Amino acid sequence: MIAETVCSAVSVAGLGIAAVTAYRKRFLAAARIAAYSLVPLGLVMTGAVAWVVDTAFSPTAWAGFGVLGAAWLMFMGTRAVERRRGGTRKERRAARREAVAPAASDPSFGPGTRTAPAAQPQLRPEPRPRSEAKQKAGAADDFSDIEAILKKHGI
């Protein structure tokens, strides 16, 4: 009965704060505050508060929480041991079988497997030297393109 009264008082206080907030023309914040303040009243009306109060003061419920906690600790303990050992029993048996079976040898990359660098074909031919006249003409062509683009944009 006390829990219901407290929840109702909290809801009324929240609705009062929402009304003051709405009076200050902050309607979005007022709606949010009103929504939060209606939650305790809704919990009282659905009976959830009574269930929580009955559970909180029930020795049987606390014993049940203790049993659940013990089960959780046992589960986590077995998981930790399993990780240290390297998996389940089936996984360990499979690992033992793989360890006994001969493994494939790694390929050797000795010095005799590669050809000499001089014998390999060049992928990119070396550039031919250009004459100075061609270089100046090429540079002028490059700048003429840039100038045309700048003139097009009014720069």
CSV table of C-alpha atoms in Angstrom, one decimal:
chain,number,residue,atom,x,y,z
A,1,MET,CA,0.0,0.0,0.0
A,2,ILE,CA,2.9,2.4,0.8
A,3,ALA,CA,4.5,1.6,-2.6
A,4,GLU,CA,1.4,2.5,-4.5
A,5,THR,CA,1.1,5.8,-2.6
A,6,VAL,CA,4.7,6.7,-3.3
A,7,CYS,CA,4.4,5.8,-7.0
A,8,SER,CA,1.2,7.9,-7.3
A,9,ALA,CA,2.8,10.9,-5.6
A,10,VAL,CA,5.8,10.7,-7.9
A,11,SER,CA,3.5,10.6,-10.9
A,12,VAL,CA,1.5,13.7,-9.7
A,13,ALA,CA,4.7,15.6,-9.0
A,14,GLY,CA,6.0,14.7,-12.5
A,15,LEU,CA,2.8,15.9,-14.1
A,16,GLY,CA,3.1,19.2,-12.1
A,17,ILE,CA,6.6,19.7,-13.4
A,18,ALA,CA,5.4,18.9,-16.9
A,19,ALA,CA,2.7,21.5,-16.6
A,20,VAL,CA,5.2,24.2,-15.5
A,21,THR,CA,7.5,23.2,-18.4
A,22,ALA,CA,4.6,23.5,-20.8
A,23,TYR,CA,3.7,26.9,-19.4
A,24,ARG,CA,7.3,28.0,-20.3
A,25,LYS,CA,6.5,27.1,-23.9
A,26,ARG,CA,8.8,24.0,-23.9
A,27,PHE,CA,6.2,21.6,-25.1
A,28,LEU,CA,8.5,18.8,-26.3
A,29,ALA,CA,10.3,18.6,-23.0
A,30,ALA,CA,6.9,18.8,-21.2
A,31,ALA,CA,5.6,15.9,-23.1
A,32,ARG,CA,8.7,13.9,-22.3
A,33,ILE,CA,8.4,14.7,-18.6
A,34,ALA,CA,4.7,13.7,-18.6
A,35,ALA,CA,5.6,10.4,-20.3
A,36,TYR,CA,8.2,9.6,-17.6
A,37,SER,CA,5.9,10.6,-14.8
A,38,LEU,CA,3.1,8.3,-16.0
A,39,VAL,CA,5.3,5.2,-15.9
A,40,PRO,CA,5.0,4.7,-12.1
A,41,LEU,CA,1.3,5.2,-12.2
A,42,GLY,CA,1.0,2.6,-15.0
A,43,LEU,CA,3.1,0.1,-13.0
A,44,VAL,CA,0.8,0.5,-10.0
A,45,MET,CA,-2.3,0.0,-12.1
A,46,THR,CA,-1.0,-3.1,-13.8
A,47,GLY,CA,-0.1,-4.7,-10.5
A,48,ALA,CA,3.7,-4.9,-11.2
A,49,VAL,CA,4.5,-2.9,-8.1
A,50,ALA,CA,2.5,-5.3,-5.9
A,51,TRP,CA,4.3,-8.3,-7.5
A,52,VAL,CA,7.7,-6.6,-6.9
A,53,VAL,CA,6.8,-5.8,-3.2
A,54,ASP,CA,5.6,-9.4,-2.7
A,55,THR,CA,8.7,-10.8,-4.2
A,56,ALA,CA,11.1,-8.5,-2.3
A,57,PHE,CA,9.7,-9.5,1.1
A,58,SER,CA,9.3,-13.2,0.3
A,59,PRO,CA,12.0,-15.6,1.7
A,60,THR,CA,11.1,-18.2,-0.9
A,61,ALA,CA,11.8,-15.6,-3.7
A,62,TRP,CA,15.2,-14.8,-2.2
A,63,ALA,CA,16.0,-18.5,-1.9
A,64,GLY,CA,15.1,-18.8,-5.6
A,65,PHE,CA,17.4,-15.9,-6.5
A,66,GLY,CA,20.2,-17.7,-4.5
A,67,VAL,CA,19.6,-20.9,-6.5
A,68,LEU,CA,19.7,-19.0,-9.7
A,69,GLY,CA,23.0,-17.3,-8.7
A,70,ALA,CA,24.5,-20.6,-7.8
A,71,ALA,CA,23.5,-22.1,-11.1
A,72,TRP,CA,25.0,-19.1,-12.9
A,73,LEU,CA,28.3,-19.4,-11.0
A,74,MET,CA,28.5,-23.2,-11.8
A,75,PHE,CA,27.9,-22.5,-15.5
A,76,MET,CA,30.5,-19.8,-15.7
A,77,GLY,CA,33.0,-21.9,-13.8
A,78,THR,CA,32.6,-24.8,-16.1
A,79,ARG,CA,33.0,-22.5,-19.1
A,80,ALA,CA,36.3,-21.1,-17.7
A,81,VAL,CA,37.6,-24.6,-17.1
A,82,GLU,CA,36.6,-25.6,-20.6
A,83,ARG,CA,38.4,-22.7,-22.1
A,84,ARG,CA,41.6,-23.5,-20.3
A,85,ARG,CA,41.5,-27.1,-21.4
A,86,GLY,CA,40.9,-26.2,-25.0
A,87,GLY,CA,37.3,-27.0,-25.7
A,88,THR,CA,34.9,-29.9,-25.3
A,89,ARG,CA,35.8,-33.5,-25.1
A,90,LYS,CA,35.1,-34.1,-28.8
A,91,GLU,CA,37.3,-31.1,-29.7
A,92,ARG,CA,40.1,-32.4,-27.6
A,93,ARG,CA,39.9,-35.9,-29.2
A,94,ALA,CA,39.9,-34.4,-32.7
A,95,ALA,CA,43.0,-32.3,-31.7
A,96,ARG,CA,44.8,-35.4,-30.5
A,97,ARG,CA,44.0,-37.2,-33.7
A,98,GLU,CA,45.3,-34.3,-35.8
A,99,ALA,CA,48.5,-34.2,-33.7
A,100,VAL,CA,49.2,-37.9,-34.4
A,101,ALA,CA,48.5,-37.6,-38.2
A,102,PRO,CA,51.4,-36.6,-40.3
A,103,ALA,CA,51.2,-33.0,-41.4
A,104,ALA,CA,52.0,-31.8,-44.9
A,105,SER,CA,55.4,-30.3,-45.3
A,106,ASP,CA,55.8,-26.6,-46.1
A,107,PRO,CA,57.1,-25.7,-49.5
A,108,SER,CA,60.7,-24.7,-49.5
A,109,PHE,CA,61.7,-21.4,-51.0
A,110,GLY,CA,65.4,-22.1,-51.4
A,111,PRO,CA,67.8,-20.0,-53.6
A,112,GLY,CA,67.5,-22.4,-56.5
A,113,THR,CA,63.8,-21.9,-57.2
A,114,ARG,CA,64.0,-18.3,-58.4
A,115,THR,CA,65.6,-17.1,-61.7
A,116,ALA,CA,68.3,-14.5,-61.6
A,117,PRO,CA,67.0,-10.8,-61.8
A,118,ALA,CA,68.9,-10.2,-65.0
A,119,ALA,CA,67.1,-13.0,-66.8
A,120,GLN,CA,63.6,-11.7,-65.9
A,121,PRO,CA,61.9,-9.5,-68.5
A,122,GLN,CA,61.4,-5.9,-67.6
A,123,LEU,CA,57.7,-5.0,-67.1
A,124,ARG,CA,58.1,-1.3,-67.8
A,125,PRO,CA,60.3,0.0,-70.6
A,126,GLU,CA,62.6,2.9,-69.6
A,127,PRO,CA,61.5,6.2,-71.0
A,128,ARG,CA,63.3,7.6,-74.0
A,129,PRO,CA,64.9,11.0,-73.5
A,130,ARG,CA,63.0,13.8,-75.1
A,131,SER,CA,64.6,16.7,-76.8
A,132,GLU,CA,64.3,20.2,-75.2
A,133,ALA,CA,62.0,21.5,-77.9
A,134,LYS,CA,59.6,18.6,-77.4
A,135,GLN,CA,59.7,19.1,-73.6
A,136,LYS,CA,59.0,22.9,-73.9
A,137,ALA,CA,56.2,22.2,-76.4
A,138,GLY,CA,54.8,19.5,-74.1
A,139,ALA,CA,54.9,21.9,-71.1
A,140,ALA,CA,53.2,24.6,-73.1
A,141,ASP,CA,50.5,22.2,-74.1
A,142,ASP,CA,49.9,21.2,-70.5
A,143,PHE,CA,49.6,24.9,-69.5
A,144,SER,CA,47.4,25.7,-72.4
A,145,ASP,CA,44.9,23.1,-71.2
A,146,ILE,CA,45.0,24.6,-67.7
A,147,GLU,CA,44.6,28.1,-69.0
A,148,ALA,CA,41.6,27.1,-71.1
A,149,ILE,CA,39.9,25.6,-68.0
A,150,LEU,CA,40.6,28.6,-65.9
A,151,LYS,CA,39.3,31.0,-68.7
A,152,LYS,CA,36.2,28.8,-68.9
A,153,HIS,CA,35.5,29.3,-65.2
A,154,GLY,CA,36.3,33.0,-65.4
A,155,ILE,CA,39.5,33.0,-63.4
